[in-house]
Coordinates of C-alpha atoms in Angstrom, one line a residue:
M1 CA 216.8 79.2 116.2
D2 CA 220.0 79.8 118.1
K3 CA 221.9 77.7 120.6
V4 CA 221.5 80.2 123.5
L5 CA 217.7 79.7 123.4
L6 CA 218.1 75.9 123.1
K7 CA 220.4 75.9 126.1
K8 CA 217.9 78.0 128.1
L9 CA 215.1 75.6 127.3
L10 CA 217.2 72.6 128.3
N11 CA 218.0 74.3 131.6
V12 CA 214.3 74.6 132.3
A13 CA 213.6 71.0 131.3
Q14 CA 216.5 69.8 133.5
G15 CA 215.4 71.9 136.5
S16 CA 218.4 74.2 136.7
E17 CA 216.3 77.3 135.6
P18 CA 212.7 78.1 136.4
A19 CA 210.0 78.2 133.7
D20 CA 208.3 81.5 133.0
T21 CA 204.9 79.9 133.2
V22 CA 203.4 76.6 134.2
I23 CA 200.0 75.6 133.1
R24 CA 198.5 72.9 135.4
N25 CA 195.3 70.8 135.5
G26 CA 194.6 70.8 131.8
K27 CA 193.4 68.3 129.2
L28 CA 195.7 68.2 126.3
V29 CA 194.3 68.1 122.7
N30 CA 197.1 66.0 121.2
V31 CA 196.9 66.4 117.4
F32 CA 199.6 63.8 116.9
T33 CA 197.8 60.9 118.6
D34 CA 194.3 62.0 118.1
S35 CA 193.8 61.8 121.9
I36 CA 192.8 63.8 124.9
E37 CA 195.3 63.6 127.7
D38 CA 194.0 64.4 131.2
N39 CA 195.8 66.2 134.1
I40 CA 198.6 67.7 132.0
A41 CA 201.1 70.4 133.0
I42 CA 202.8 72.5 130.4
A43 CA 206.1 74.5 131.1
I44 CA 206.9 77.6 129.0
K45 CA 210.0 79.6 128.6
D46 CA 210.5 82.6 126.4
G47 CA 207.3 81.9 124.5
R48 CA 208.3 78.3 123.8
I49 CA 206.9 75.1 125.2
V50 CA 209.5 73.2 127.2
S51 CA 207.7 70.2 128.5
V52 CA 204.2 68.6 128.4
E53 CA 203.8 65.9 131.0
Q54 CA 201.5 64.1 133.4
D55 CA 201.0 66.2 136.5
N56 CA 200.0 65.1 140.0
G57 CA 200.5 68.5 141.4
K58 CA 204.2 67.9 141.8
A59 CA 205.6 68.2 138.3
S60 CA 209.3 68.4 138.0
F61 CA 209.4 72.1 137.1
T62 CA 208.3 75.3 138.7
G63 CA 207.3 78.6 137.1
A64 CA 207.3 82.2 138.0
T65 CA 203.6 82.2 137.0
E66 CA 201.3 79.3 137.5
I67 CA 198.0 79.0 135.7
D68 CA 195.3 76.6 136.8
A69 CA 193.5 75.4 133.7
E70 CA 190.7 74.0 135.9
G71 CA 190.1 71.1 133.6
A72 CA 190.0 73.2 130.3
Y73 CA 191.0 71.5 127.0
L74 CA 194.4 72.9 126.0
C75 CA 194.3 73.3 122.2
P76 CA 196.9 74.6 119.7
G77 CA 196.1 78.1 118.4
F78 CA 194.2 78.1 115.2
I79 CA 195.8 78.9 111.8
D80 CA 194.1 80.5 108.7
A81 CA 196.1 79.1 106.0
H82 CA 194.6 81.3 103.2
T83 CA 193.2 84.7 103.5
H84 CA 193.4 88.3 102.1
L85 CA 194.2 90.9 104.7
D86 CA 195.6 93.6 102.4
N87 CA 192.2 95.2 102.0
M88 CA 189.0 95.9 104.0
F89 CA 190.5 96.8 107.4
P90 CA 193.9 97.6 108.9
F91 CA 195.8 94.7 110.6
H92 CA 195.9 96.4 114.0
E93 CA 192.0 96.4 114.0
F94 CA 191.9 92.8 112.8
A95 CA 194.3 91.4 115.5
P96 CA 191.9 91.5 118.6
F97 CA 189.1 89.8 116.5
S98 CA 191.4 87.2 115.2
L99 CA 192.5 86.3 118.7
R100 CA 189.0 86.3 120.2
G101 CA 188.3 83.7 117.5
G102 CA 191.2 81.6 118.7
T103 CA 193.3 82.4 115.6
T104 CA 196.9 83.1 116.5
T105 CA 198.4 82.7 113.0
V106 CA 197.4 83.8 109.5
I107 CA 198.9 83.4 106.1
T108 CA 197.7 86.2 103.8
E109 CA 197.9 87.1 100.1
C110 CA 199.1 90.5 99.2
A111 CA 198.2 90.6 95.5
M112 CA 195.7 93.5 96.0
T113 CA 198.4 95.8 97.4
A114 CA 200.8 94.7 94.7
G115 CA 198.3 95.6 92.0
A116 CA 197.6 98.9 93.6
C117 CA 201.0 100.1 94.7
G118 CA 203.7 97.6 93.7
M119 CA 206.7 96.7 95.9
K120 CA 206.5 99.8 98.1
G121 CA 202.9 98.9 98.9
I122 CA 203.8 95.3 99.8
E123 CA 206.6 96.5 102.1
S124 CA 204.3 98.9 103.8
F125 CA 201.6 96.3 104.2
V126 CA 204.0 93.7 105.7
E127 CA 205.4 96.3 108.1
S128 CA 201.8 97.1 109.2
T129 CA 201.4 93.6 110.6
K130 CA 204.5 93.6 112.8
G131 CA 204.5 94.0 116.5
Y132 CA 201.0 92.6 117.2
P133 CA 200.1 89.4 119.0
V134 CA 199.1 87.5 115.8
R135 CA 201.6 85.7 113.7
C136 CA 201.3 86.9 110.1
Y137 CA 202.9 85.3 107.2
F138 CA 202.6 86.0 103.5
V139 CA 202.7 84.5 100.0
A140 CA 204.3 86.4 97.1
P141 CA 201.9 87.6 94.4
P142 CA 202.6 85.8 91.2
M143 CA 200.6 87.7 88.7
T144 CA 200.6 91.4 88.9
P145 CA 198.6 91.7 86.8
P146 CA 197.3 88.3 85.7
F147 CA 197.1 89.3 82.0
P148 CA 199.5 92.2 81.2
K149 CA 198.3 92.3 77.6
M150 CA 194.7 92.9 78.7
E151 CA 195.0 94.9 81.9
R152 CA 197.4 97.2 83.8
A153 CA 198.5 97.3 87.4
A154 CA 201.3 98.9 89.3
P155 CA 204.8 97.8 88.1
F156 CA 206.0 94.7 89.9
T157 CA 209.1 92.9 88.5
L158 CA 210.3 89.4 88.7
K159 CA 213.3 90.5 90.6
E160 CA 211.1 92.1 93.2
F161 CA 209.0 88.9 93.4
S162 CA 212.2 86.9 93.9
T163 CA 213.2 89.2 96.7
L164 CA 210.0 88.6 98.5
L165 CA 210.0 84.8 98.0
K166 CA 213.4 84.5 99.7
R167 CA 212.2 86.1 102.9
E168 CA 211.5 83.8 105.8
D169 CA 208.0 85.4 106.4
F170 CA 207.0 84.6 102.8
L171 CA 206.0 81.0 102.8
G172 CA 205.5 80.5 99.1
I173 CA 203.6 81.8 96.1
G174 CA 200.0 83.1 96.2
E175 CA 197.2 81.7 94.1
A176 CA 198.3 81.5 90.5
Y177 CA 195.4 81.0 88.0
W178 CA 195.6 77.6 86.3
T179 CA 195.1 79.0 82.8
R180 CA 198.2 81.1 83.0
A181 CA 200.3 78.2 84.4
V182 CA 199.3 75.5 81.9
E183 CA 199.8 77.9 79.0
G184 CA 203.5 77.9 80.0
D185 CA 203.7 81.6 80.7
D186 CA 207.4 82.3 81.2
R187 CA 206.7 84.6 84.2
I188 CA 204.6 82.0 86.1
L189 CA 207.0 79.1 85.3
A190 CA 210.0 81.1 86.5
Q191 CA 208.3 81.8 89.7
A192 CA 207.2 78.2 90.2
A193 CA 210.7 77.0 89.6
Q194 CA 212.2 79.3 92.1
A195 CA 209.6 78.3 94.7
Q196 CA 210.3 74.7 94.3
S197 CA 214.1 75.3 94.5
L198 CA 213.4 77.1 97.9
N199 CA 211.1 74.2 99.0
K200 CA 208.2 76.7 99.4
C201 CA 204.5 76.1 98.7
L202 CA 202.6 77.1 95.5
D203 CA 199.0 77.9 96.3
G204 CA 196.6 77.2 93.5
H205 CA 193.5 78.6 91.9
S206 CA 192.1 75.8 89.8
S207 CA 188.5 76.8 89.4
G208 CA 187.2 74.9 86.3
A209 CA 190.4 72.8 85.8
R210 CA 189.6 69.1 85.6
G211 CA 191.1 66.0 84.1
K212 CA 194.1 66.5 81.8
R213 CA 194.2 70.3 82.6
L214 CA 194.3 69.7 86.3
T215 CA 197.2 67.2 85.8
E216 CA 199.1 69.8 83.8
Y217 CA 198.5 72.3 86.5
A218 CA 199.8 70.0 89.1
L219 CA 202.8 69.4 86.9
T220 CA 203.8 73.1 87.4
G221 CA 204.3 72.4 91.1
I222 CA 201.0 73.6 92.5
T223 CA 200.7 72.2 96.1
S224 CA 197.2 73.3 97.1
C225 CA 193.8 74.7 96.0
H226 CA 191.0 76.4 97.8
E227 CA 188.6 76.5 94.8
S228 CA 186.9 73.1 95.0
V229 CA 183.1 73.4 95.0
S230 CA 182.2 69.7 94.8
L231 CA 183.3 66.5 96.4
D232 CA 184.5 65.2 93.0
E233 CA 186.7 68.2 92.5
A234 CA 188.3 67.8 95.9
M235 CA 188.9 64.1 95.5
E236 CA 190.5 64.7 92.1
K237 CA 193.0 67.2 93.7
L238 CA 193.7 64.8 96.6
R239 CA 194.3 62.1 94.1
L240 CA 197.0 64.2 92.3
G241 CA 198.8 65.0 95.6
M242 CA 197.4 68.5 96.2
Y243 CA 196.3 69.7 99.6
V244 CA 192.6 70.7 99.6
M245 CA 191.6 73.9 101.4
I246 CA 187.9 74.0 102.3
R247 CA 186.8 77.6 101.9
E248 CA 184.2 78.9 104.3
G249 CA 184.2 82.7 104.3
F250 CA 183.0 86.0 102.8
V251 CA 183.5 85.0 99.1
R252 CA 182.1 81.4 99.2
K253 CA 181.1 78.7 101.6
E254 CA 182.0 75.2 100.5
L255 CA 181.9 73.4 103.9
P256 CA 178.4 72.0 103.5
E257 CA 179.5 70.2 100.3
L258 CA 183.1 69.3 101.1
S259 CA 182.2 68.0 104.5
K260 CA 181.4 64.8 102.6
L261 CA 185.2 64.3 102.6
K262 CA 184.8 62.9 106.1
D263 CA 183.1 59.8 104.7
M264 CA 185.8 59.2 102.1
R265 CA 188.9 57.1 102.5
V266 CA 191.5 59.9 102.2
D267 CA 194.4 61.1 104.2
T268 CA 192.7 63.9 106.2
R269 CA 196.1 65.4 107.0
R270 CA 196.0 66.9 103.5
I271 CA 192.7 68.8 104.3
M272 CA 192.5 72.3 105.8
M273 CA 189.8 74.9 106.4
V274 CA 190.5 78.5 105.3
S275 CA 188.5 81.7 105.4
D276 CA 189.7 83.2 102.0
V277 CA 188.8 86.4 104.1
F278 CA 186.1 87.3 106.6
D279 CA 184.6 90.8 106.2
A280 CA 184.1 93.1 109.2
P281 CA 180.5 92.0 109.9
M282 CA 181.6 88.3 110.0
L283 CA 184.5 89.0 112.4
W284 CA 182.2 91.1 114.6
N285 CA 179.3 88.7 114.7
E286 CA 180.6 85.2 114.1
G287 CA 184.1 85.0 115.3
Y288 CA 186.9 83.7 113.1
M289 CA 188.4 80.2 112.7
D290 CA 186.6 79.1 115.8
S291 CA 183.3 79.5 113.8
L292 CA 184.7 77.2 111.0
V293 CA 185.6 74.6 113.6
K294 CA 182.1 74.7 115.1
K295 CA 180.5 74.4 111.6
A296 CA 182.8 71.4 110.7
I297 CA 181.7 69.6 113.8
A298 CA 178.1 70.4 113.1
Y299 CA 178.6 68.9 109.6
G300 CA 179.9 65.6 111.1
F301 CA 183.6 66.0 111.5
S302 CA 184.9 64.9 114.9
P303 CA 186.2 67.7 117.1
M304 CA 189.7 66.3 116.7
E305 CA 189.4 66.3 112.9
A306 CA 188.1 69.7 112.8
I307 CA 190.8 71.1 115.1
K308 CA 193.5 69.4 113.1
M309 CA 192.3 71.1 109.8
V310 CA 193.1 74.5 111.4
T311 CA 196.2 73.5 113.4
I312 CA 198.7 70.8 112.5
N313 CA 197.5 70.3 108.9
P314 CA 198.2 74.0 107.8
A315 CA 201.3 74.1 110.0
D316 CA 202.7 71.1 108.2
Y317 CA 201.6 72.3 104.8
H318 CA 203.3 75.7 105.2
H319 CA 206.4 74.2 106.9
L320 CA 205.7 76.0 110.1
R321 CA 207.5 73.5 112.3
Y322 CA 207.1 75.4 115.5
L323 CA 203.3 75.9 115.2
G324 CA 200.2 73.7 115.0
A325 CA 200.6 71.6 118.1
I326 CA 201.4 71.7 121.8
A327 CA 204.7 70.0 122.1
P328 CA 208.3 70.7 123.1
L329 CA 210.0 73.6 121.2
R330 CA 206.8 74.8 119.7
F331 CA 205.5 78.3 120.3
A332 CA 203.2 78.5 123.3
D333 CA 200.0 79.5 121.3
I334 CA 197.4 77.8 123.4
L335 CA 193.6 78.0 123.5
F336 CA 191.8 77.1 126.7
L337 CA 188.5 75.5 125.7
R338 CA 185.8 74.8 128.2
N339 CA 183.8 72.6 125.7
L340 CA 185.3 70.8 122.8
E341 CA 182.1 70.3 120.9
D342 CA 181.0 73.9 120.7
V343 CA 184.6 75.3 120.9
T344 CA 183.9 77.6 123.8
I345 CA 187.1 79.7 124.2
E346 CA 187.9 80.8 127.8
K347 CA 191.4 82.1 127.3
V348 CA 193.8 82.6 124.5
M349 CA 197.6 82.4 125.0
F350 CA 199.9 83.8 122.4
N351 CA 203.7 83.3 122.7
G352 CA 203.3 82.3 126.3
E353 CA 201.1 85.3 127.4
I354 CA 197.4 85.3 128.0
V355 CA 196.0 87.9 125.6
V356 CA 192.3 87.1 125.7
A357 CA 190.2 86.2 128.7
G358 CA 186.5 85.5 127.9
K359 CA 185.8 88.0 125.2
T360 CA 188.2 90.7 126.6
F361 CA 191.3 91.5 124.7
L362 CA 194.0 92.2 127.3
K363 CA 196.6 94.0 125.3
D364 CA 197.0 97.6 124.3
I365 CA 197.0 98.0 120.5
K366 CA 198.8 100.9 119.0
P367 CA 197.5 101.8 115.6
F368 CA 200.0 101.5 112.8
V369 CA 200.8 104.8 111.1
F370 CA 200.9 104.3 107.3
P371 CA 203.4 106.3 105.2
K372 CA 201.7 109.4 103.8
E373 CA 202.6 108.3 100.3
M374 CA 200.5 105.2 100.8
T375 CA 197.4 107.2 101.5
H376 CA 197.7 109.2 98.2
T377 CA 198.0 106.6 95.5
I378 CA 195.2 107.5 93.1
T379 CA 196.7 110.1 90.7
V380 CA 194.3 110.1 87.8
N381 CA 192.7 113.5 87.1
K382 CA 189.1 114.1 87.7
L383 CA 186.8 113.2 84.7
E384 CA 184.0 114.8 82.7
E385 CA 180.7 113.3 81.7
N386 CA 181.7 112.8 78.1
D387 CA 184.8 110.8 79.2
F388 CA 182.4 107.9 80.0
R389 CA 180.6 108.0 76.7
A390 CA 181.4 105.6 73.8
K391 CA 181.4 107.1 70.3
A392 CA 179.2 105.1 67.9
Q393 CA 180.8 103.6 64.8
P394 CA 179.0 104.4 61.6
G395 CA 177.4 101.4 60.0
V396 CA 177.9 99.2 63.0
N397 CA 174.6 97.9 64.3
R398 CA 175.6 95.5 67.1
I399 CA 177.7 95.6 70.2
R400 CA 179.1 93.2 72.7
V401 CA 177.5 93.6 76.1
L402 CA 178.7 92.1 79.4
H403 CA 175.9 89.9 80.9
V404 CA 175.8 89.0 84.6
A405 CA 175.1 85.3 84.3
N406 CA 175.5 84.5 88.0
P407 CA 177.2 86.1 91.0
T408 CA 180.7 85.7 89.6
I409 CA 180.5 85.0 85.9
T410 CA 179.9 87.5 83.1
R411 CA 179.2 86.2 79.6
E412 CA 179.1 88.0 76.2
L413 CA 175.7 89.1 74.9
V414 CA 175.2 90.6 71.5
M415 CA 172.7 93.4 71.2
D416 CA 171.5 96.0 68.7
V417 CA 173.2 99.3 69.2
R418 CA 171.2 102.3 70.3
V419 CA 172.7 105.7 69.2
K420 CA 172.0 109.2 70.4
D421 CA 173.9 112.3 69.4
G422 CA 176.7 110.2 68.0
Y423 CA 177.2 108.1 71.1
V424 CA 176.1 104.6 72.1
E425 CA 173.2 104.9 74.4
K426 CA 172.1 102.9 77.4
D427 CA 168.8 101.0 77.6
L428 CA 167.4 101.3 81.1
E429 CA 164.2 99.5 80.2
N430 CA 166.2 96.4 79.3
D431 CA 168.7 96.8 82.1
V432 CA 171.6 97.8 79.9
V433 CA 173.8 100.5 81.5
P434 CA 177.3 101.9 81.0
I435 CA 180.3 100.5 82.7
A436 CA 183.9 101.6 82.8
V437 CA 187.3 100.7 84.4
I438 CA 189.7 103.6 84.8
N439 CA 193.4 103.2 85.5
R440 CA 194.1 104.8 88.8
R441 CA 197.4 106.2 87.5
Q442 CA 197.5 109.4 85.5
G443 CA 197.2 109.0 81.8
K444 CA 196.9 105.2 81.6
G445 CA 193.5 104.9 80.1
M446 CA 189.9 103.7 80.4
G447 CA 188.0 100.8 79.2
K448 CA 184.3 101.5 78.4
G449 CA 181.4 99.2 77.7
F450 CA 177.8 98.3 78.6
I451 CA 176.5 95.7 81.0
K452 CA 173.1 93.9 81.5
G453 CA 172.0 92.3 84.7
T454 CA 173.0 94.7 87.4
G455 CA 169.5 96.2 87.8
I456 CA 170.9 99.7 88.4
K457 CA 168.2 102.2 87.5
E458 CA 168.9 105.5 89.2
G459 CA 172.5 106.2 90.3
A460 CA 176.0 104.8 90.1
V461 CA 178.6 103.0 92.1
A462 CA 182.4 103.5 91.9
T463 CA 185.0 101.4 93.7
T464 CA 188.7 100.6 93.9
L465 CA 188.0 97.2 95.6
I466 CA 188.3 95.3 92.4
W467 CA 190.3 92.1 92.4
D468 CA 193.9 92.1 91.4
T469 CA 194.5 95.4 89.6
C470 CA 192.6 97.7 92.1
N471 CA 191.8 100.2 89.4
I472 CA 188.5 102.2 89.4
L473 CA 185.3 100.4 88.4
T474 CA 182.1 102.3 87.9
I475 CA 178.7 101.3 86.8
G476 CA 175.7 103.7 86.5
S477 CA 172.4 104.6 85.1
S478 CA 174.0 107.6 83.4
E479 CA 177.4 108.9 82.6
K480 CA 176.8 112.0 84.8
E481 CA 176.2 109.8 87.9
M482 CA 179.3 107.8 87.0
R483 CA 181.4 111.0 86.8
D484 CA 180.1 112.2 90.1
A485 CA 180.9 108.8 91.8
V486 CA 184.3 108.5 90.3
N487 CA 185.4 112.1 91.1
R488 CA 184.3 111.7 94.7
L489 CA 186.2 108.4 94.8
I490 CA 189.3 110.3 93.7
D491 CA 188.7 112.9 96.4
I492 CA 188.6 110.3 99.2
Q493 CA 191.5 108.3 97.6
G494 CA 189.7 105.0 97.2
G495 CA 187.1 102.8 98.7
T496 CA 183.5 102.9 97.5
V497 CA 181.1 105.7 96.5
I498 CA 177.4 105.5 95.6
T499 CA 175.5 108.3 94.0
K500 CA 171.8 108.8 93.3
N501 CA 170.0 111.7 91.7
G502 CA 173.2 113.7 91.6
E503 CA 174.1 113.3 95.3
V504 CA 176.5 111.1 97.2
I505 CA 174.3 108.8 99.3
Y506 CA 177.2 106.5 100.5
E507 CA 180.9 106.6 100.8
F508 CA 183.4 104.4 102.5
P509 CA 186.9 106.0 102.2
M510 CA 189.8 103.6 102.0
P511 CA 192.8 105.9 101.5
V512 CA 195.5 103.3 102.4
Y513 CA 196.5 101.9 99.0
G514 CA 192.9 102.7 98.0
L515 CA 192.1 99.5 99.8
I516 CA 192.2 99.9 103.6
P517 CA 190.2 102.3 105.7
L518 CA 191.5 104.3 108.7
T519 CA 188.5 103.3 110.8
T520 CA 187.8 101.1 113.8
M521 CA 186.4 97.6 113.1
K522 CA 183.1 98.7 114.4
E523 CA 183.0 101.5 112.0
S524 CA 184.1 99.2 109.2
M525 CA 181.4 96.7 110.1
E526 CA 178.7 99.4 110.1
K527 CA 179.9 100.8 106.7
T528 CA 180.1 97.3 105.2
K529 CA 176.6 96.3 106.4
G530 CA 175.2 99.4 104.8
L531 CA 176.9 98.9 101.4
D532 CA 174.7 96.3 99.8
E533 CA 171.6 98.1 101.1
Q534 CA 172.7 101.3 99.4
I535 CA 173.5 99.6 96.2
R536 CA 170.0 98.1 96.3
S537 CA 168.6 101.6 96.7
I538 CA 169.8 102.5 93.2
G539 CA 167.9 99.6 91.7
T540 CA 169.9 96.4 91.8
S541 CA 168.3 93.1 92.7
L542 CA 171.6 91.1 92.8
E543 CA 171.8 88.6 95.7
K544 CA 175.2 89.9 96.8
P545 CA 175.5 93.2 95.0
F546 CA 178.9 94.4 96.0
L547 CA 180.6 91.0 95.7
T548 CA 179.2 90.6 92.2
I549 CA 180.1 94.1 91.2
Q550 CA 183.6 94.0 92.4
T551 CA 184.3 90.7 90.5
I552 CA 183.1 92.1 87.1
P553 CA 186.6 93.2 86.0
F554 CA 188.3 90.0 87.5
T555 CA 190.1 88.3 84.7
G556 CA 190.6 85.1 86.7
L557 CA 187.1 84.0 85.9
P558 CA 185.3 83.6 82.5
F559 CA 184.1 84.7 80.1
L560 CA 183.8 88.4 78.9
R561 CA 185.3 90.9 81.3
I562 CA 186.2 94.6 81.2
T563 CA 189.6 96.2 82.2
D564 CA 191.2 99.5 81.9
K565 CA 192.2 98.4 78.4
G566 CA 188.7 97.5 77.2
L567 CA 186.7 94.4 76.8
A568 CA 188.6 91.1 77.5
D569 CA 187.7 87.7 76.0
I570 CA 189.1 85.5 78.8
K571 CA 188.8 82.2 76.9
N572 CA 190.8 83.4 73.9
K573 CA 193.1 85.7 76.0
R574 CA 192.6 88.8 73.8
L575 CA 191.0 92.2 73.9
V576 CA 187.9 92.6 71.7
S577 CA 186.1 95.6 70.5
M578 CA 182.7 96.6 71.9
F579 CA 181.6 96.9 68.2
L580 CA 180.7 94.0 66.0

């Protein structure tokens, strides 16, 4: 903020200078007083709101442009307080869909980019969001990787983290897994201390933390969590002073359960709704944060309560003092809603300019050109079939096997070893197939194992879209199929490849960081829709095949996982041998 702008805004308010735009004949959705104010006029200058006042057609200010709201509800632009936009699609493709869904501000993690490409990747990703009519803020990735002794990612130092956290467009720390924090990990505590000294937020990831453990987690400075799956969990976090983010997106949908918060005696200002990311089909078919507001109203929240959970509540939480409301000095991010109950968006104003009318996006979007080095980040050499085989150990009769217990949890299963030609052999009849995680950087290694519960019978899948490290995961009915899938993935520099009977039957190239495609949103939507179908074609019966598969190496969840260093016992924080 500078005094020149303040003086200009005062001149407009005092009538010595015209406004850029005046909106007349609107109904103000006032998130401060929980009221609807009729016949309101709003004056705007340089993208800022100057005045909000009753209008009889002769308001005390004039504007170069006048907009007749025709009785529409004037609502603050929606805010997604927690998402992951550093994978799946480029930001310039996301922006029009965000705005059509009434969402003018997003706060995104960048941990995937950090794991894939380190500081250079983050800088490139941040740059790719600039210059578009959606406000994008970030949270600094605290754990790259989460467990350095058990997995590898791109180098990312504490000094680099500190540099990001000091930036104005970085609002705090991204989700830090509670187990790392309460163990007193020096890296996590140093980051938490710095965030608190800068008065910035510390987003949490407290899945499974209850009672004493949750208290210890709160003690490290955590300010919010989006992982509550039950009313009791949400209430416990509110009791300890945390903000609760209700997640309703691609990964999980908790609104049906957490809508029960409306019946509790709690300070609803500490409740937000977040997407935790929408995939391309959701953005294409459902909208964005407008769809969450509609659902919240359907589950019994009042329209005002639902709107506040995606406007003033996240703005206050993230210390975005110029967003979240329609009031003097705030940015003129305004939605024109014809109907408040079903959130019918007629127009979207961003920074004082109408950017969406009906479903039509009115701005020209120039695609961001990513640096060439960010489209060639997978440097591992191509592999041979034998690289995926595990040599048997003489005299060892049992092995640890990953078991898919539910869509996101893998447990340890002990099985008798099968050996053929000196190598551990799969057991297709009992759904036991080979799995591997390959470090994407040359010469860094591979973790091998076996997994039960995927249902894969005749083919393989390989992907770089695994959480946090973004190394290469592959699962297949044979080592030959795995080799073919991984080598094609190296060719296309990331994304997902599926093979069957020695042929590539599906590929979705994501060459930017190995995480982002250079395609339109429509192309991304069509590719994403076909992904689960193609995984099912190689035998899986998983409910959400790709979501389950990409989480198998994720060390933020229990119990037995696989990384590029081998099998990881998450409870005991140690690598373990396949052989018992």
